[in-house]
PDB file of C-alpha atoms in Angstrom:
ATOM      1  CA  MET A   2      29.521  43.607  38.945  1.00 58.00           C
ATOM      2  CA  GLU A   3      27.211  46.019  41.588  1.00 66.00           C
ATOM      3  CA  TRP A   4      23.639  45.482  42.269  1.00 78.00           C
ATOM      4  CA  THR A   5      22.048  48.452  44.039  1.00 84.00           C
ATOM      5  CA  ASP A   6      19.985  46.873  47.916  1.00 87.00           C
ATOM      6  CA  ARG A   7      16.628  46.643  46.261  1.00 90.00           C
ATOM      7  CA  GLN A   8      18.462  43.942  43.594  1.00 90.00           C
ATOM      8  CA  GLN A   9      20.274  42.225  45.490  1.00 90.00           C
ATOM      9  CA  ARG A  10      16.938  42.084  47.706  1.00 92.00           C
ATOM     10  CA  ILE A  11      15.028  40.882  44.370  1.00 93.00           C
ATOM     11  CA  VAL A  12      17.881  38.500  43.667  1.00 92.00           C
ATOM     12  CA  GLU A  13      17.549  36.603  47.632  1.00 93.00           C
ATOM     13  CA  ILE A  14      13.610  36.681  47.358  1.00 94.00           C
ATOM     14  CA  VAL A  15      14.278  34.440  43.922  1.00 93.00           C
ATOM     15  CA  LYS A  16      16.124  31.841  44.855  1.00 91.00           C
ATOM     16  CA  GLU A  17      14.645  31.544  48.307  1.00 91.00           C
ATOM     17  CA  ALA A  18      11.602  31.047  46.521  1.00 90.00           C
ATOM     18  CA  GLY A  19      13.085  29.083  43.302  1.00 88.00           C
ATOM     19  CA  SER A  20      10.494  31.004  41.041  1.00 89.00           C
ATOM     20  CA  ILE A  21       7.694  33.706  41.337  1.00 93.00           C
ATOM     21  CA  THR A  22       6.079  36.031  39.625  1.00 92.00           C
ATOM     22  CA  GLY A  23       7.073  39.130  39.136  1.00 91.00           C
ATOM     23  CA  GLU A  24       4.064  41.200  40.893  1.00 91.00           C
ATOM     24  CA  LYS A  25       4.962  38.036  43.715  1.00 93.00           C
ATOM     25  CA  ILE A  26       8.383  40.073  43.896  1.00 93.00           C
ATOM     26  CA  ALA A  27       6.948  43.110  43.755  1.00 93.00           C
ATOM     27  CA  GLU A  28       4.176  42.093  46.531  1.00 93.00           C
ATOM     28  CA  LYS A  29       6.941  41.225  49.478  1.00 93.00           C
ATOM     29  CA  LEU A  30       8.555  44.112  48.798  1.00 94.00           C
ATOM     30  CA  ASP A  31       5.536  46.862  48.975  1.00 92.00           C
ATOM     31  CA  LEU A  32       6.393  48.281  45.258  1.00 92.00           C
ATOM     32  CA  THR A  33       4.390  47.886  42.786  1.00 90.00           C
ATOM     33  CA  ARG A  34       5.208  45.276  39.113  1.00 88.00           C
ATOM     34  CA  ALA A  35       5.686  48.511  37.055  1.00 87.00           C
ATOM     35  CA  THR A  36       8.957  49.617  39.579  1.00 88.00           C
ATOM     36  CA  LEU A  37      10.122  47.130  39.927  1.00 89.00           C
ATOM     37  CA  ARG A  38      10.072  46.111  36.259  1.00 86.00           C
ATOM     38  CA  PRO A  39      14.342  47.653  35.456  1.00 84.00           C
ATOM     39  CA  ASP A  40      15.203  46.341  38.160  1.00 86.00           C
ATOM     40  CA  LEU A  41      13.760  42.923  36.802  1.00 89.00           C
ATOM     41  CA  THR A  42      15.353  43.968  33.197  1.00 82.00           C
ATOM     42  CA  ILE A  43      18.612  44.370  34.578  1.00 82.00           C
ATOM     43  CA  LEU A  44      18.814  41.025  36.406  1.00 85.00           C
ATOM     44  CA  THR A  45      17.650  39.075  33.276  1.00 84.00           C
ATOM     45  CA  MET A  46      19.636  40.833  30.830  1.00 76.00           C
ATOM     46  CA  SER A  47      22.550  39.820  32.646  1.00 74.00           C
ATOM     47  CA  GLY A  48      21.799  36.617  33.060  1.00 76.00           C
ATOM     48  CA  VAL A  49      21.404  36.470  37.024  1.00 85.00           C
ATOM     49  CA  LEU A  50      17.563  35.672  36.982  1.00 88.00           C
ATOM     50  CA  VAL A  51      15.979  33.637  34.374  1.00 86.00           C
ATOM     51  CA  ALA A  52      12.502  34.854  32.682  1.00 87.00           C
ATOM     52  CA  ARG A  53       9.874  32.217  31.826  1.00 85.00           C
ATOM     53  CA  PRO A  54       6.321  32.632  30.685  1.00 83.00           C
ATOM     54  CA  ARG A  55       4.033  31.561  33.079  1.00 78.00           C
ATOM     55  CA  VAL A  56       6.768  30.716  35.365  1.00 83.00           C
ATOM     56  CA  GLY A  57       8.094  34.247  36.600  1.00 90.00           C
ATOM     57  CA  TYR A  58      11.666  34.540  37.371  1.00 92.00           C
ATOM     58  CA  SER A  59      14.283  31.605  38.323  1.00 91.00           C
ATOM     59  CA  TYR A  60      17.805  32.264  39.689  1.00 90.00           C
ATOM     60  CA  ARG A  61      20.430  30.769  37.435  1.00 79.00           C
ATOM     61  CA  ASP A  62      22.961  28.683  38.973  1.00 72.00           C
ATOM     62  CA  ASP A  63      26.305  29.021  36.975  1.00 62.00           C
ATOM     63  CA  LEU A  64      27.395  32.288  37.359  1.00 57.00           C
ATOM     64  CA  GLY A  65      28.734  33.130  33.972  1.00 60.00           C
ATOM     65  CA  PRO A  66      26.762  35.397  31.863  1.00 61.00           C
ATOM     66  CA  SER A  67      24.532  34.592  29.986  1.00 63.00           C
ATOM     67  CA  PRO A  68      25.047  34.712  25.717  1.00 66.00           C
ATOM     68  CA  MET A  69      22.548  37.875  25.300  1.00 67.00           C
ATOM     69  CA  MET A  70      25.416  39.514  28.260  1.00 69.00           C
ATOM     70  CA  GLU A  71      27.907  38.449  26.424  1.00 73.00           C
ATOM     71  CA  ARG A  72      27.183  39.478  23.111  1.00 73.00           C
ATOM     72  CA  LEU A  73      26.521  42.854  25.059  1.00 73.00           C
ATOM     73  CA  LEU A  74      29.701  43.482  26.537  1.00 77.00           C
ATOM     74  CA  GLN A  75      30.544  43.168  23.196  1.00 83.00           C
ATOM     75  CA  LEU A  76      29.099  45.243  21.369  1.00 89.00           C
ATOM     76  CA  ARG A  77      30.117  48.774  21.765  1.00 93.00           C
ATOM     77  CA  VAL A  78      28.260  52.562  21.785  1.00 95.00           C
ATOM     78  CA  CYS A  79      30.134  53.888  18.634  1.00 95.00           C
ATOM     79  CA  SER A  80      28.694  50.898  16.378  1.00 93.00           C
ATOM     80  CA  PHE A  81      24.743  52.152  17.585  1.00 93.00           C
ATOM     81  CA  LYS A  82      24.873  55.840  19.023  1.00 95.00           C
ATOM     82  CA  SER A  83      22.700  58.906  16.681  1.00 95.00           C
ATOM     83  CA  MET A  84      23.421  62.166  15.233  1.00 95.00           C
ATOM     84  CA  ALA A  85      23.948  63.930  18.203  1.00 93.00           C
ATOM     85  CA  VAL A  86      21.136  66.786  18.280  1.00 95.00           C
ATOM     86  CA  THR A  87      22.889  70.529  19.856  1.00 96.00           C
ATOM     87  CA  ILE A  88      21.782  73.899  20.663  1.00 96.00           C
ATOM     88  CA  PRO A  89      23.607  76.913  21.996  1.00 94.00           C
ATOM     89  CA  GLU A  90      22.951  77.939  24.962  1.00 91.00           C
ATOM     90  CA  SER A  91      22.274  81.447  24.107  1.00 91.00           C
ATOM     91  CA  ALA A  92      19.826  79.614  22.405  1.00 95.00           C
ATOM     92  CA  SER A  93      16.207  80.237  23.563  1.00 95.00           C
ATOM     93  CA  ILE A  94      13.582  78.306  25.165  1.00 94.00           C
ATOM     94  CA  TYR A  95      11.146  78.592  21.873  1.00 94.00           C
ATOM     95  CA  GLU A  96      14.150  77.646  19.350  1.00 95.00           C
ATOM     96  CA  ALA A  97      15.025  74.402  21.509  1.00 95.00           C
ATOM     97  CA  ALA A  98      10.829  73.805  21.697  1.00 94.00           C
ATOM     98  CA  VAL A  99      11.147  74.170  17.618  1.00 95.00           C
ATOM     99  CA  THR A 100      14.000  72.047  17.282  1.00 95.00           C
ATOM    100  CA  MET A 101      12.726  69.175  19.141  1.00 94.00           C
ATOM    101  CA  PHE A 102      10.018  69.118  17.437  1.00 94.00           C
ATOM    102  CA  THR A 103      11.881  69.288  13.582  1.00 95.00           C
ATOM    103  CA  GLN A 104      14.469  66.470  14.948  1.00 94.00           C
ATOM    104  CA  ASN A 105      11.625  64.559  16.685  1.00 93.00           C
ATOM    105  CA  VAL A 106      14.093  64.145  19.862  1.00 93.00           C
ATOM    106  CA  GLY A 107      13.095  64.402  23.645  1.00 91.00           C
ATOM    107  CA  SER A 108      16.486  65.931  24.572  1.00 94.00           C
ATOM    108  CA  LEU A 109      19.103  68.629  23.502  1.00 96.00           C
ATOM    109  CA  ALA A 110      22.583  68.765  24.926  1.00 96.00           C
ATOM    110  CA  VAL A 111      23.083  72.832  24.916  1.00 96.00           C
ATOM    111  CA  VAL A 112      26.813  73.220  24.048  1.00 95.00           C
ATOM    112  CA  GLY A 113      29.566  75.478  23.994  1.00 92.00           C
ATOM    113  CA  SER A 114      32.480  76.195  21.398  1.00 87.00           C
ATOM    114  CA  GLU A 115      34.096  73.476  19.930  1.00 86.00           C
ATOM    115  CA  ARG A 116      30.567  71.481  20.932  1.00 93.00           C
ATOM    116  CA  VAL A 117      31.821  71.508  24.740  1.00 95.00           C
ATOM    117  CA  LEU A 118      28.722  69.673  26.787  1.00 96.00           C
ATOM    118  CA  LEU A 119      27.201  72.325  28.923  1.00 95.00           C
ATOM    119  CA  GLY A 120      23.912  71.047  29.951  1.00 95.00           C
ATOM    120  CA  MET A 121      20.894  69.345  29.185  1.00 96.00           C
ATOM    121  CA  ILE A 122      17.152  70.359  28.476  1.00 95.00           C
ATOM    122  CA  SER A 123      14.483  67.669  28.156  1.00 93.00           C
ATOM    123  CA  ARG A 124      10.972  67.632  26.634  1.00 92.00           C
ATOM    124  CA  LYS A 125       9.791  68.019  30.923  1.00 91.00           C
ATOM    125  CA  ASP A 126      12.259  71.598  31.607  1.00 92.00           C
ATOM    126  CA  ILE A 127      10.491  72.482  28.253  1.00 92.00           C
ATOM    127  CA  MET A 128       6.994  72.021  29.809  1.00 91.00           C
ATOM    128  CA  LYS A 129       7.918  73.338  32.752  1.00 90.00           C
ATOM    129  CA  ALA A 130       8.598  77.220  31.373  1.00 89.00           C
ATOM    130  CA  SER A 131       6.283  77.097  29.811  1.00 87.00           C
ATOM    131  CA  LEU A 132       3.573  76.659  32.394  1.00 87.00           C
ATOM    132  CA  GLY A 133       5.028  80.513  33.997  1.00 77.00           C
ATOM    133  CA  LYS A 134       4.733  83.335  32.209  1.00 75.00           C
ATOM    134  CA  GLY A 135       7.335  84.196  30.883  1.00 77.00           C
ATOM    135  CA  ASP A 136       8.019  84.452  27.445  1.00 86.00           C
ATOM    136  CA  LEU A 137      10.152  81.396  26.079  1.00 90.00           C
ATOM    137  CA  GLN A 138      11.620  83.274  22.910  1.00 91.00           C
ATOM    138  CA  GLN A 139      13.217  86.114  25.486  1.00 91.00           C
ATOM    139  CA  VAL A 140      14.225  82.965  27.860  1.00 91.00           C
ATOM    140  CA  PRO A 141      17.810  81.151  26.647  1.00 93.00           C
ATOM    141  CA  VAL A 142      17.820  77.528  27.201  1.00 94.00           C
ATOM    142  CA  GLY A 143      20.454  77.940  29.862  1.00 91.00           C
ATOM    143  CA  VAL A 144      18.291  78.684  32.379  1.00 92.00           C
ATOM    144  CA  ILE A 145      16.576  75.744  32.520  1.00 92.00           C
ATOM    145  CA  MET A 146      19.334  73.242  31.490  1.00 94.00           C
ATOM    146  CA  THR A 147      20.356  70.414  33.327  1.00 93.00           C
ATOM    147  CA  ARG A 148      24.043  71.593  34.501  1.00 92.00           C
ATOM    148  CA  MET A 149      27.272  69.532  34.509  1.00 84.00           C
ATOM    149  CA  PRO A 150      28.251  67.392  36.439  1.00 84.00           C
ATOM    150  CA  ASN A 151      24.491  66.311  36.524  1.00 90.00           C
ATOM    151  CA  ILE A 152      24.240  64.933  33.699  1.00 94.00           C
ATOM    152  CA  PHE A 153      24.779  61.578  32.916  1.00 95.00           C
ATOM    153  CA  MET A 154      26.499  60.213  29.722  1.00 96.00           C
ATOM    154  CA  THR A 155      27.827  57.644  27.676  1.00 97.00           C
ATOM    155  CA  THR A 156      31.861  57.474  25.446  1.00 96.00           C
ATOM    156  CA  PRO A 157      32.445  55.937  21.963  1.00 96.00           C
ATOM    157  CA  ASP A 158      33.530  52.922  23.631  1.00 95.00           C
ATOM    158  CA  GLU A 159      31.636  51.764  26.535  1.00 94.00           C
ATOM    159  CA  PRO A 160      29.631  48.252  26.228  1.00 90.00           C
ATOM    160  CA  VAL A 161      25.917  48.910  25.117  1.00 90.00           C
ATOM    161  CA  TYR A 162      24.645  47.286  28.273  1.00 86.00           C
ATOM    162  CA  SER A 163      26.735  49.379  30.889  1.00 89.00           C
ATOM    163  CA  ALA A 164      24.926  52.418  29.126  1.00 93.00           C
ATOM    164  CA  ALA A 165      21.505  51.009  28.674  1.00 89.00           C
ATOM    165  CA  LYS A 166      21.832  50.587  32.367  1.00 87.00           C
ATOM    166  CA  LYS A 167      22.314  53.766  32.787  1.00 91.00           C
ATOM    167  CA  LEU A 168      19.393  55.205  30.438  1.00 91.00           C
ATOM    168  CA  VAL A 169      17.064  51.952  32.728  1.00 86.00           C
ATOM    169  CA  GLN A 170      18.472  53.590  36.361  1.00 86.00           C
ATOM    170  CA  HIS A 171      19.093  57.244  35.686  1.00 88.00           C
ATOM    171  CA  GLN A 172      15.482  57.324  34.586  1.00 86.00           C
ATOM    172  CA  VAL A 173      16.650  59.208  30.785  1.00 90.00           C
ATOM    173  CA  ASP A 174      15.471  58.736  27.237  1.00 90.00           C
ATOM    174  CA  SER A 175      19.120  59.498  25.922  1.00 94.00           C
ATOM    175  CA  LEU A 176      22.196  59.690  26.803  1.00 96.00           C
ATOM    176  CA  PRO A 177      24.620  62.850  25.451  1.00 97.00           C
ATOM    177  CA  VAL A 178      28.149  60.419  23.304  1.00 97.00           C
ATOM    178  CA  VAL A 179      30.569  62.670  24.254  1.00 97.00           C
ATOM    179  CA  GLU A 180      35.362  62.423  23.782  1.00 96.00           C
ATOM    180  CA  SER A 181      36.879  64.354  26.503  1.00 94.00           C
ATOM    181  CA  PHE A 182      40.374  66.415  25.967  1.00 93.00           C
ATOM    182  CA  ILE A 183      41.714  69.110  28.310  1.00 91.00           C
ATOM    183  CA  ASP A 184      41.617  72.484  27.163  1.00 88.00           C
ATOM    184  CA  GLU A 185      43.562  75.455  27.391  1.00 87.00           C
ATOM    185  CA  ASN A 186      43.482  75.824  30.862  1.00 88.00           C
ATOM    186  CA  GLY A 187      44.521  72.447  31.673  1.00 89.00           C
ATOM    187  CA  GLU A 188      40.425  71.396  32.665  1.00 89.00           C
ATOM    188  CA  GLU A 189      38.438  68.172  31.195  1.00 91.00           C
ATOM    189  CA  CYS A 190      35.565  69.205  29.213  1.00 93.00           C
ATOM    190  CA  TYR A 191      33.336  67.031  27.187  1.00 95.00           C
ATOM    191  CA  GLU A 192      32.898  67.217  22.694  1.00 96.00           C
ATOM    192  CA  VAL A 193      29.240  65.458  21.999  1.00 97.00           C
ATOM    193  CA  VAL A 194      30.077  63.455  18.882  1.00 97.00           C
ATOM    194  CA  GLY A 195      26.585  61.734  19.331  1.00 97.00           C
ATOM    195  CA  ARG A 196      23.796  60.575  21.795  1.00 96.00           C
ATOM    196  CA  PHE A 197      22.356  57.302  22.484  1.00 97.00           C
ATOM    197  CA  THR A 198      18.949  56.914  22.773  1.00 94.00           C
ATOM    198  CA  LYS A 199      16.408  54.040  24.564  1.00 91.00           C
ATOM    199  CA  THR A 200      15.492  53.503  20.390  1.00 92.00           C
ATOM    200  CA  ASN A 201      19.038  52.455  19.706  1.00 92.00           C
ATOM    201  CA  VAL A 202      18.472  50.189  22.380  1.00 90.00           C
ATOM    202  CA  THR A 203      14.966  48.987  21.264  1.00 88.00           C
ATOM    203  CA  LYS A 204      17.104  48.434  17.855  1.00 88.00           C
ATOM    204  CA  LEU A 205      19.752  46.632  18.983  1.00 87.00           C
ATOM    205  CA  PHE A 206      17.638  43.797  20.220  1.00 81.00           C
ATOM    206  CA  VAL A 207      15.514  44.161  17.371  1.00 82.00           C
ATOM    207  CA  GLN A 208      18.689  43.180  15.472  1.00 80.00           C
ATOM    208  CA  ILE A 209      19.835  40.221  17.499  1.00 75.00           C
ATOM    209  CA  ALA A 210      17.155  38.403  17.397  1.00 71.00           C
ATOM    210  CA  GLU A 211      16.632  39.050  13.598  1.00 72.00           C
ATOM    211  CA  THR A 212      20.639  37.811  13.891  1.00 67.00           C
ATOM    212  CA  LYS A 213      21.094  33.951  12.773  1.00 51.00           C
ATOM    213  CA  ALA A 214      22.866  32.625  14.741  1.00 47.00           C
TER     214      ALA A 214
END
């Protein structure tokens, strides 16, 4: 498994210290504890580090994956994804805001014909647009959406751990779940078949915690 430079540095610090708190790690890297939290979560979930209350983090000497890691690598996104919430590219920013509110979601997949993924629009995108002077009922979401290929996605067969790692690393609330196909022009396209969110991950952890061995 590949780690970022910062995650590798964290592992080195913990190895040298034996056991060390998150605050001390952050101090050594001249960063805040909040900034390091996603990295520490990933390293703990993967079994590289062990977190103990009032003790801190220590390096796991055996290289085998933790029991939780083994479980997460077996589980697939298709079993935990939510129903996709989509909107056409021609829809207005106002319509997107209404859809987000009524569907209680933080982002929308913008699709074309055959539910082909064209872009993503988030609450932040709508908030930025609302600060301008334009009429939100007249401006289409295509003007402000994030377009392909700058969209982070997942697939039904991807392990939930990998998908959860994308949520953390890219600091997004949800990923569109897609299935790829080749269109009549020979280009690869992505059909939206669901969404994988931080809420899905939270529910998964609760399920794992409540499952009897």
